[in-house]
PDB file of C-alpha atoms in Angstrom:
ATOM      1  CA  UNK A   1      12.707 -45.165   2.769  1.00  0.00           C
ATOM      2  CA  UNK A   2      16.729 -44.439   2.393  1.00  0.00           C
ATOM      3  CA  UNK A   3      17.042 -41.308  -0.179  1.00  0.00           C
ATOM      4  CA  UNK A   4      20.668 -41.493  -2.718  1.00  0.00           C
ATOM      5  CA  UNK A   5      22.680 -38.827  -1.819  1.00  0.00           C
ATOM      6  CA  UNK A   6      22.609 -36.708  -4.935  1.00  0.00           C
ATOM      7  CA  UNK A   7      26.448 -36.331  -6.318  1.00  0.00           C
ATOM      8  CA  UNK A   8      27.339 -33.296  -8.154  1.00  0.00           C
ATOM      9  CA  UNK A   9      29.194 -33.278 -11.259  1.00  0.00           C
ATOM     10  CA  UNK A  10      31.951 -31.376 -12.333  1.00  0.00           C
ATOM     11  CA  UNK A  11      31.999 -29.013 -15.288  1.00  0.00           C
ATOM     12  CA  UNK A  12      33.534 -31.591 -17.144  1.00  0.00           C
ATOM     13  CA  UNK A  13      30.883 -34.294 -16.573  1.00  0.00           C
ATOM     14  CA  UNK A  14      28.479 -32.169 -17.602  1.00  0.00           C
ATOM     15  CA  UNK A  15      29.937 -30.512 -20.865  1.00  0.00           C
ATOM     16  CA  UNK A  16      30.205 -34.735 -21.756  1.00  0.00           C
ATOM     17  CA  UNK A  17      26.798 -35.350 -21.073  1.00  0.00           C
ATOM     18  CA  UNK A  18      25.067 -32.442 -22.718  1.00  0.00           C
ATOM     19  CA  UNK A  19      27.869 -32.146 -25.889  1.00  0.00           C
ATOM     20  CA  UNK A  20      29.420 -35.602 -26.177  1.00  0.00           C
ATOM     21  CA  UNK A  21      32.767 -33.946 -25.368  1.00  0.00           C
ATOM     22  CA  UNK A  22      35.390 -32.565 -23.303  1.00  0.00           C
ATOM     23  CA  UNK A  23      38.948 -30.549 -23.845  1.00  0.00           C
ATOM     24  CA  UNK A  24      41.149 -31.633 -20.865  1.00  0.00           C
ATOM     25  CA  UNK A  25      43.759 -28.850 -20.135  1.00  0.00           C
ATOM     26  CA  UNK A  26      47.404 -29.925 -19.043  1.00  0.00           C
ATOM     27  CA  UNK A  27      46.514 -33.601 -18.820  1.00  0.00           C
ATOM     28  CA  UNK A  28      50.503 -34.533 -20.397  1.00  0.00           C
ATOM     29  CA  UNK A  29      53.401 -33.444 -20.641  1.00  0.00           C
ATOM     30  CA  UNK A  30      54.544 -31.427 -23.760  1.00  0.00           C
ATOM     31  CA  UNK A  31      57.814 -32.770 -23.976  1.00  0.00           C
ATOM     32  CA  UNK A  32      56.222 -36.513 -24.058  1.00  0.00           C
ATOM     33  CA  UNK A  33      53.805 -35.230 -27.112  1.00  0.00           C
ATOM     34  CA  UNK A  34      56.245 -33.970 -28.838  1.00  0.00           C
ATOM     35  CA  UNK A  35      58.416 -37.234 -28.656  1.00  0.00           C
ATOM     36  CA  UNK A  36      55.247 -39.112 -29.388  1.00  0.00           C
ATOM     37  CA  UNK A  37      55.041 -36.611 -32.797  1.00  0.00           C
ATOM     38  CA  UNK A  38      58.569 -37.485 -33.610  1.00  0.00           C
ATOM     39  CA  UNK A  39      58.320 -40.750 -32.738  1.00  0.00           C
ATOM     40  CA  UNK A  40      55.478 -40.747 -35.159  1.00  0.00           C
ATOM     41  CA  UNK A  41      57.404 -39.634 -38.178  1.00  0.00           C
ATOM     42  CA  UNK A  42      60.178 -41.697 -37.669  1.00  0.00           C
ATOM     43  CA  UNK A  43      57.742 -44.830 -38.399  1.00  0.00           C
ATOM     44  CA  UNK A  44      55.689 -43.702 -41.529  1.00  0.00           C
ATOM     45  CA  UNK A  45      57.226 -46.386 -43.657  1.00  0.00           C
ATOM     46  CA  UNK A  46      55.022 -48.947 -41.464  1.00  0.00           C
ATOM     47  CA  UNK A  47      51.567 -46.847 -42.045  1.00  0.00           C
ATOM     48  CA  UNK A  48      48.982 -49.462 -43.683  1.00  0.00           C
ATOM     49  CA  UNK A  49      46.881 -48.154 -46.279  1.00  0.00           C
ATOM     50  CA  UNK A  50      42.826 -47.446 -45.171  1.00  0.00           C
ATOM     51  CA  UNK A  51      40.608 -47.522 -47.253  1.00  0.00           C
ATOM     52  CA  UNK A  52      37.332 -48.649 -48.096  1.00  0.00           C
ATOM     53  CA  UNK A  53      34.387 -47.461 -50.637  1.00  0.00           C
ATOM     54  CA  UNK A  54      31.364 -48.653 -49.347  1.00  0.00           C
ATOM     55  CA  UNK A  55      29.002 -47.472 -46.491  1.00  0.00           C
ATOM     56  CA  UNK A  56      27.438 -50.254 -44.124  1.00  0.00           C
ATOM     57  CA  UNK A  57      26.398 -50.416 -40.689  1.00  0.00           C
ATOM     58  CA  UNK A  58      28.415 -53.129 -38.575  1.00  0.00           C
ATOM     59  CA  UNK A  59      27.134 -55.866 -36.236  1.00  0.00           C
ATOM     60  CA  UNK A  60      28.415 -53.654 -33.046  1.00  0.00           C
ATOM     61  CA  UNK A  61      26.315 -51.031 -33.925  1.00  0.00           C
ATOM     62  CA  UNK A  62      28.861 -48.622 -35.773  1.00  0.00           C
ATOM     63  CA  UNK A  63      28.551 -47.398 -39.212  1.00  0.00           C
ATOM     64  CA  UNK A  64      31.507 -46.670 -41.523  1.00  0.00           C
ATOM     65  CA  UNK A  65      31.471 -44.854 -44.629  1.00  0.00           C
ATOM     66  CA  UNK A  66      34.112 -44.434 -47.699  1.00  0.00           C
ATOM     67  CA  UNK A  67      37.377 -43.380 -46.191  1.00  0.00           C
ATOM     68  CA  UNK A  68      40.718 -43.040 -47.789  1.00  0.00           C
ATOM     69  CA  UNK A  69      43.686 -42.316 -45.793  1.00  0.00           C
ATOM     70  CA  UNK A  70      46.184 -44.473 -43.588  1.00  0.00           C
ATOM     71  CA  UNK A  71      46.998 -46.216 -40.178  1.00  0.00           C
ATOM     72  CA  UNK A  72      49.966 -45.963 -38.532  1.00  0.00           C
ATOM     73  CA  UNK A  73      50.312 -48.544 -35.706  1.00  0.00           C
ATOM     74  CA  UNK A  74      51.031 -46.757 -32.238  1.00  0.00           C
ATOM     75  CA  UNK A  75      54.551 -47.061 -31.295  1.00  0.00           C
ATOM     76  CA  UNK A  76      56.172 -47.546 -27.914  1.00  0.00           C
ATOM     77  CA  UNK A  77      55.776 -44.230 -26.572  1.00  0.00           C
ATOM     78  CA  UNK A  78      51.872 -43.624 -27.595  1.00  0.00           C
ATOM     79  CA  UNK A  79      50.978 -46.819 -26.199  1.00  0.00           C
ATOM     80  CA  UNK A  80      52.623 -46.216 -23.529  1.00  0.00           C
ATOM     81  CA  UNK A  81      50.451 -43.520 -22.835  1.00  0.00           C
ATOM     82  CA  UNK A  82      47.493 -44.690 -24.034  1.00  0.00           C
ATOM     83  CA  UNK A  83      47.790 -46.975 -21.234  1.00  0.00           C
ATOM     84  CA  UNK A  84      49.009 -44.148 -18.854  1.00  0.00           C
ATOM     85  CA  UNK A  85      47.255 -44.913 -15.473  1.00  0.00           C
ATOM     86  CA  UNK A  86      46.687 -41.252 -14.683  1.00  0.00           C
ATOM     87  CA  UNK A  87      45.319 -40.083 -17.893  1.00  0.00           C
ATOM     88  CA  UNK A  88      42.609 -42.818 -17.223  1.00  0.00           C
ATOM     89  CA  UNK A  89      41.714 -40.895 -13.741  1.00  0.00           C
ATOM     90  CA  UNK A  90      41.464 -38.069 -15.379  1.00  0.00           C
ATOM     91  CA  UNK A  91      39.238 -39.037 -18.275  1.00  0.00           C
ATOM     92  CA  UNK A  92      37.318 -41.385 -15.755  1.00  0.00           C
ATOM     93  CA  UNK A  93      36.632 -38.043 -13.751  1.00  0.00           C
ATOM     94  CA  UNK A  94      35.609 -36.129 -16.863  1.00  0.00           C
ATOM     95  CA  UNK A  95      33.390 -38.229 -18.484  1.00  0.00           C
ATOM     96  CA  UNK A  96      31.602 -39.762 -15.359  1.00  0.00           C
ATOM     97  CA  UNK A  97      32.599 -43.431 -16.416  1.00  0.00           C
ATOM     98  CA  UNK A  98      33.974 -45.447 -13.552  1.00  0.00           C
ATOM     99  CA  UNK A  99      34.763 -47.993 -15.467  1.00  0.00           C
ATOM    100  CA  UNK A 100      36.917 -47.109 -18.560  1.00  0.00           C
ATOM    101  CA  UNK A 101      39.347 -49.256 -19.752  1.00  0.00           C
ATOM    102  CA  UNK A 102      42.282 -48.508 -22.159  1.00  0.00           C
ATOM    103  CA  UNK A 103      41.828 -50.144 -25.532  1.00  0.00           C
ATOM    104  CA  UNK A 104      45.659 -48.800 -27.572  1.00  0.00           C
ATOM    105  CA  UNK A 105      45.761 -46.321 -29.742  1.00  0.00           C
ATOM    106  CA  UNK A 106      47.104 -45.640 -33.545  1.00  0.00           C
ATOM    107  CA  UNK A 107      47.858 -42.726 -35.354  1.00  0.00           C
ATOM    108  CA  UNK A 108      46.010 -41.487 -38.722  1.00  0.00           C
ATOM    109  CA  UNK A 109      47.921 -40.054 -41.677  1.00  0.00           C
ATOM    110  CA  UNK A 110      46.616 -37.959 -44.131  1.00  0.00           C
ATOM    111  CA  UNK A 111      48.135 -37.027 -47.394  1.00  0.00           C
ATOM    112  CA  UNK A 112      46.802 -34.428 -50.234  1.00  0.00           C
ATOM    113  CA  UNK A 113      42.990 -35.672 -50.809  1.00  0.00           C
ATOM    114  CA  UNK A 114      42.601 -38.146 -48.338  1.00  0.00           C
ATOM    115  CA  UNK A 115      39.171 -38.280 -46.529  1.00  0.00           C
ATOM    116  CA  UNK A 116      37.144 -39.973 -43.853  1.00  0.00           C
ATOM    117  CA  UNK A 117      33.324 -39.598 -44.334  1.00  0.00           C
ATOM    118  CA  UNK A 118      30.634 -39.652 -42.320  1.00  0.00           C
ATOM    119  CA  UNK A 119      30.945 -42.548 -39.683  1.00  0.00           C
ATOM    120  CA  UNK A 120      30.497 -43.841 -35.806  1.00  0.00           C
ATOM    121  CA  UNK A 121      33.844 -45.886 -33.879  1.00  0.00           C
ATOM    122  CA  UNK A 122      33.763 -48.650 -32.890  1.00  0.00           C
ATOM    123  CA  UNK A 123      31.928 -49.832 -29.922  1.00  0.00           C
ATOM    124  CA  UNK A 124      35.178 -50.217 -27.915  1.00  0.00           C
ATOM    125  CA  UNK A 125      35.626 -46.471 -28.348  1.00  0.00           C
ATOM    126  CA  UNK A 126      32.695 -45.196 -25.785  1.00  0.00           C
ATOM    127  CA  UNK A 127      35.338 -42.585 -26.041  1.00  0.00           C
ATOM    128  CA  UNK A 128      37.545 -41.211 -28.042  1.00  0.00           C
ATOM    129  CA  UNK A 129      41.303 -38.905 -27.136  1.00  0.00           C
ATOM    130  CA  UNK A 130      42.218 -37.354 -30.542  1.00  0.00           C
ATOM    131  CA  UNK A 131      46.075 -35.009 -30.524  1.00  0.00           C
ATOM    132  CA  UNK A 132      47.106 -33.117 -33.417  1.00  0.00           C
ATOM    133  CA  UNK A 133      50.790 -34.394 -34.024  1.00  0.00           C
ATOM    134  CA  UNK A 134      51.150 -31.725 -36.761  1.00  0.00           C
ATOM    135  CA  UNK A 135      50.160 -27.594 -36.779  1.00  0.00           C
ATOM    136  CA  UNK A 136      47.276 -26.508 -38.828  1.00  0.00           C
ATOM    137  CA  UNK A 137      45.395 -29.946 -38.859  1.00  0.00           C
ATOM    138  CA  UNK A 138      41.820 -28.644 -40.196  1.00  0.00           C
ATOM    139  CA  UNK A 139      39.029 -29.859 -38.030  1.00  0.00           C
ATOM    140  CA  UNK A 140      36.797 -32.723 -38.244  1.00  0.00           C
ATOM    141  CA  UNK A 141      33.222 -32.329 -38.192  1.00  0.00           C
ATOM    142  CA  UNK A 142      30.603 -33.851 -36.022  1.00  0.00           C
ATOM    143  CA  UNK A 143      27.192 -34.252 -35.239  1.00  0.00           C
ATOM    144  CA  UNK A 144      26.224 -34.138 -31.765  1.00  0.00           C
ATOM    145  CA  UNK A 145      22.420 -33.930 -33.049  1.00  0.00           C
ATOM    146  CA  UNK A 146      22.429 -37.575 -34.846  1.00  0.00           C
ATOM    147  CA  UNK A 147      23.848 -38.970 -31.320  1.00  0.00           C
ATOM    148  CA  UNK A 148      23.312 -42.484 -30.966  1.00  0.00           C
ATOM    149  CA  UNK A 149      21.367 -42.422 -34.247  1.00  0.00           C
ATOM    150  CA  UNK A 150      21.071 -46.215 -35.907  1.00  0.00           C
ATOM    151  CA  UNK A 151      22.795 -47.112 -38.954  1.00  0.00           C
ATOM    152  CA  UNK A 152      19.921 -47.305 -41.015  1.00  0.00           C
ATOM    153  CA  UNK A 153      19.422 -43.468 -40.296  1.00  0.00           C
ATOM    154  CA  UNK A 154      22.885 -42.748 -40.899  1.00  0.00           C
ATOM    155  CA  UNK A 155      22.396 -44.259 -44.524  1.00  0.00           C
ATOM    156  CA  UNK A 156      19.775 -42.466 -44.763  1.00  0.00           C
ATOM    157  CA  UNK A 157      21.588 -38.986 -44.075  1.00  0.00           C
ATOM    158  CA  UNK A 158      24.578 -40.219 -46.532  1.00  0.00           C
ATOM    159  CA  UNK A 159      21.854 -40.374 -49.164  1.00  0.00           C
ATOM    160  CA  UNK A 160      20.187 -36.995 -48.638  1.00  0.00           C
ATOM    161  CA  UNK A 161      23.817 -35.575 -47.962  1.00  0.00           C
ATOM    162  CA  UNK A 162      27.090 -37.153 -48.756  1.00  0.00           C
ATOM    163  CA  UNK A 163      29.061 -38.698 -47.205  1.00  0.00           C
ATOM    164  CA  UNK A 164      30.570 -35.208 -46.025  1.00  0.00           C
ATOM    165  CA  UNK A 165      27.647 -33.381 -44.750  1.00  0.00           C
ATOM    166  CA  UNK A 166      28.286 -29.620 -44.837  1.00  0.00           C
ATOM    167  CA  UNK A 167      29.829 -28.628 -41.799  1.00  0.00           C
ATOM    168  CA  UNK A 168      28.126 -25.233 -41.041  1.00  0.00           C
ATOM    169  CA  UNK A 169      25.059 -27.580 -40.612  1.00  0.00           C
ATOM    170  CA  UNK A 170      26.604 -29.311 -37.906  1.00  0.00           C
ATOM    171  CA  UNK A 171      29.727 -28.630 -35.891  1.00  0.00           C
ATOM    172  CA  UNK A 172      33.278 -28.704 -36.082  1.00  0.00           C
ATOM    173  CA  UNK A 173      35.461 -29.942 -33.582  1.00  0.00           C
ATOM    174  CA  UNK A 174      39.503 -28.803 -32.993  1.00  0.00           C
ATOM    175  CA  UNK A 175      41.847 -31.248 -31.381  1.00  0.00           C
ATOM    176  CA  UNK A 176      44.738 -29.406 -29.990  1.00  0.00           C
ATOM    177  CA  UNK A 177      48.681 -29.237 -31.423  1.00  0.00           C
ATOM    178  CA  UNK A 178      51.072 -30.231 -28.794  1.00  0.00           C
ATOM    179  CA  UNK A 179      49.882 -28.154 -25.472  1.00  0.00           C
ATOM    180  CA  UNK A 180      49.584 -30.755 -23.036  1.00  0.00           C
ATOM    181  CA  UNK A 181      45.496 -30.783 -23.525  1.00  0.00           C
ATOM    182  CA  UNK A 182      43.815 -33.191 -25.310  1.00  0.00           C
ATOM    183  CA  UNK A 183      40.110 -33.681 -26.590  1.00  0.00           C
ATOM    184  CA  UNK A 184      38.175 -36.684 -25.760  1.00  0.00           C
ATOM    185  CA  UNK A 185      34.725 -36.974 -27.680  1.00  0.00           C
ATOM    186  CA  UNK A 186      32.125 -39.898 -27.655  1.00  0.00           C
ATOM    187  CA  UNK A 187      33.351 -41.805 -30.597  1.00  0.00           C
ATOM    188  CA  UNK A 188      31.017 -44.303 -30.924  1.00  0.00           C
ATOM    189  CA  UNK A 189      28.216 -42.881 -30.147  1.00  0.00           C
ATOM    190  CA  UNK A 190      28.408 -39.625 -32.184  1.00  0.00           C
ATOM    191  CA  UNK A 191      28.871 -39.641 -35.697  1.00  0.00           C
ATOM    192  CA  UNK A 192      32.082 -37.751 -37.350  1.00  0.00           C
ATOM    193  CA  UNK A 193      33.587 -36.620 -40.346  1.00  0.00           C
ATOM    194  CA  UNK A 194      36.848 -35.443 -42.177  1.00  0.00           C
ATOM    195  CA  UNK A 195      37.081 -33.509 -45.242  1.00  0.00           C
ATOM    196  CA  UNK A 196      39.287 -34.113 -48.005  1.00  0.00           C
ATOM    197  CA  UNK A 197      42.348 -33.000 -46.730  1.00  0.00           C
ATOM    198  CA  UNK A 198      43.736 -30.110 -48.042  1.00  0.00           C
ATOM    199  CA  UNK A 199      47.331 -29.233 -47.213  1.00  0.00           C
ATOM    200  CA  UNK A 200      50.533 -30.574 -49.217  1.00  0.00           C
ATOM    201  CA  UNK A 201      52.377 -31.226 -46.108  1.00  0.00           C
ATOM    202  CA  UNK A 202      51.128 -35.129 -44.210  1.00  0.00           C
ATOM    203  CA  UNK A 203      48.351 -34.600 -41.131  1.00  0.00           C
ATOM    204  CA  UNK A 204      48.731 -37.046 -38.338  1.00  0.00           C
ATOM    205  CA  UNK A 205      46.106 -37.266 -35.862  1.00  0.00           C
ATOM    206  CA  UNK A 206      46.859 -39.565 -32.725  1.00  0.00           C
ATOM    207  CA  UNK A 207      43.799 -41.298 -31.208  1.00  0.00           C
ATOM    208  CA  UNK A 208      43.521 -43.420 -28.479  1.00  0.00           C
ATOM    209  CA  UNK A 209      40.372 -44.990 -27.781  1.00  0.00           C
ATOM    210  CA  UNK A 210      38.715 -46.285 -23.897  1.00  0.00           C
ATOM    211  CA  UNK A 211      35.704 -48.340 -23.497  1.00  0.00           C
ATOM    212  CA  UNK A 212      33.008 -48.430 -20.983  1.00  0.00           C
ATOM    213  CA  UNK A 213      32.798 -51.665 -19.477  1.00  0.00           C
TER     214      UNK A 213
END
């Protein structure tokens, strides 16, 4: 009988199997981040309001909780790198999936008090690039431990906890200002939270999102 070769994995493939994700260092350039940041707030006018008050499970398997904050439509320069052909190598690489494909990207705004609680991505977004377009964005927290948990038990943690779950009984999860790195986490599959944000000054948070095919 023919034996599989056995294929070792990189560093990277395994931190994304055993923690759901990955900070790639020097992946893009900082001069293209920071023209994505400005590019960013030269469009705020066109961010759409998000928000929504109830928490339901939805037919792809994601759950969404309240959330209050807003969507800014990526312009030409995110996309454009959302769609960048060797950022997909490298996050093919580092997450062991062959066969990620680029789904766009958007960025999220957050003013004074705005929130997202306790919820899963979509399931286009097997995984998830999130850049800080602004210093001193507070972390998000996340829950490695309730991976691939069903909606049903998600509702059931919203009830015994809130929708924002403290964070010291979970994790919290930086995504990095500017520096050419970029974290890519398993959006979908992994549930996540933001506080209410707390600064005076707007947050934006890029995101582009990749599914497994």
């Amino acid at each position: 009988m023919e034996t599989i070769p056995q294929v070792d994995r990189t560093p990277a493939q395994e931190a994304w199997e055993e923690h759901g994700t990955v900070l790639l260092h020097e992946v893009v350039e900082q001069t293209m981040l920071r023209e994505i940041a400005v590019e960013a707030v030269s469009r705020l006018g066109e961010t759409n309001p998000y928000v929504r008050h109830e928490a339901s499970g939805a037919r792809d398997g994601s759950f969404a909780a309240p959330v209050h904050c807003g969507l800014l439509p990526a312009g030409e320069l995110h996309q454009r790198l959302a769609f960048d052909k060797e950022l997909l190598t490298e996050l093919r690489q580092a997450t062991g999936m062959p066969r990620l494909i680029p789904r766009g990207g958007s960025v999220v705004v957050y003013r004074p008090g705005d929130f997202q609680g306790l919820h899963t991505d979509t399931v286009k977004a097997t995984v998830t690039v999130g850049i800080a377009l602004t210093p001193d964005l507070p972390p998000m927290c996340w829950a490695p431990t309730l991976r691939d948990a069903m909606p049903d038990d998600l509702s059931k943690v919203i009830a015994d906890k809130g929708i924002f779950p403290e964070c010291k009984e979970f994790q919290k999860l930086e995504h990095p200002h500017l520096d050419g790195s970029l974290r890519a986490f398993a959006g979908y599959s992994i549930p996540h939270w933001r506080m209410p944000y707390p600064d005076q000054e707007i947050g934006l948070l890029a995101t582009f999102s990749y599914m497994d095919l």
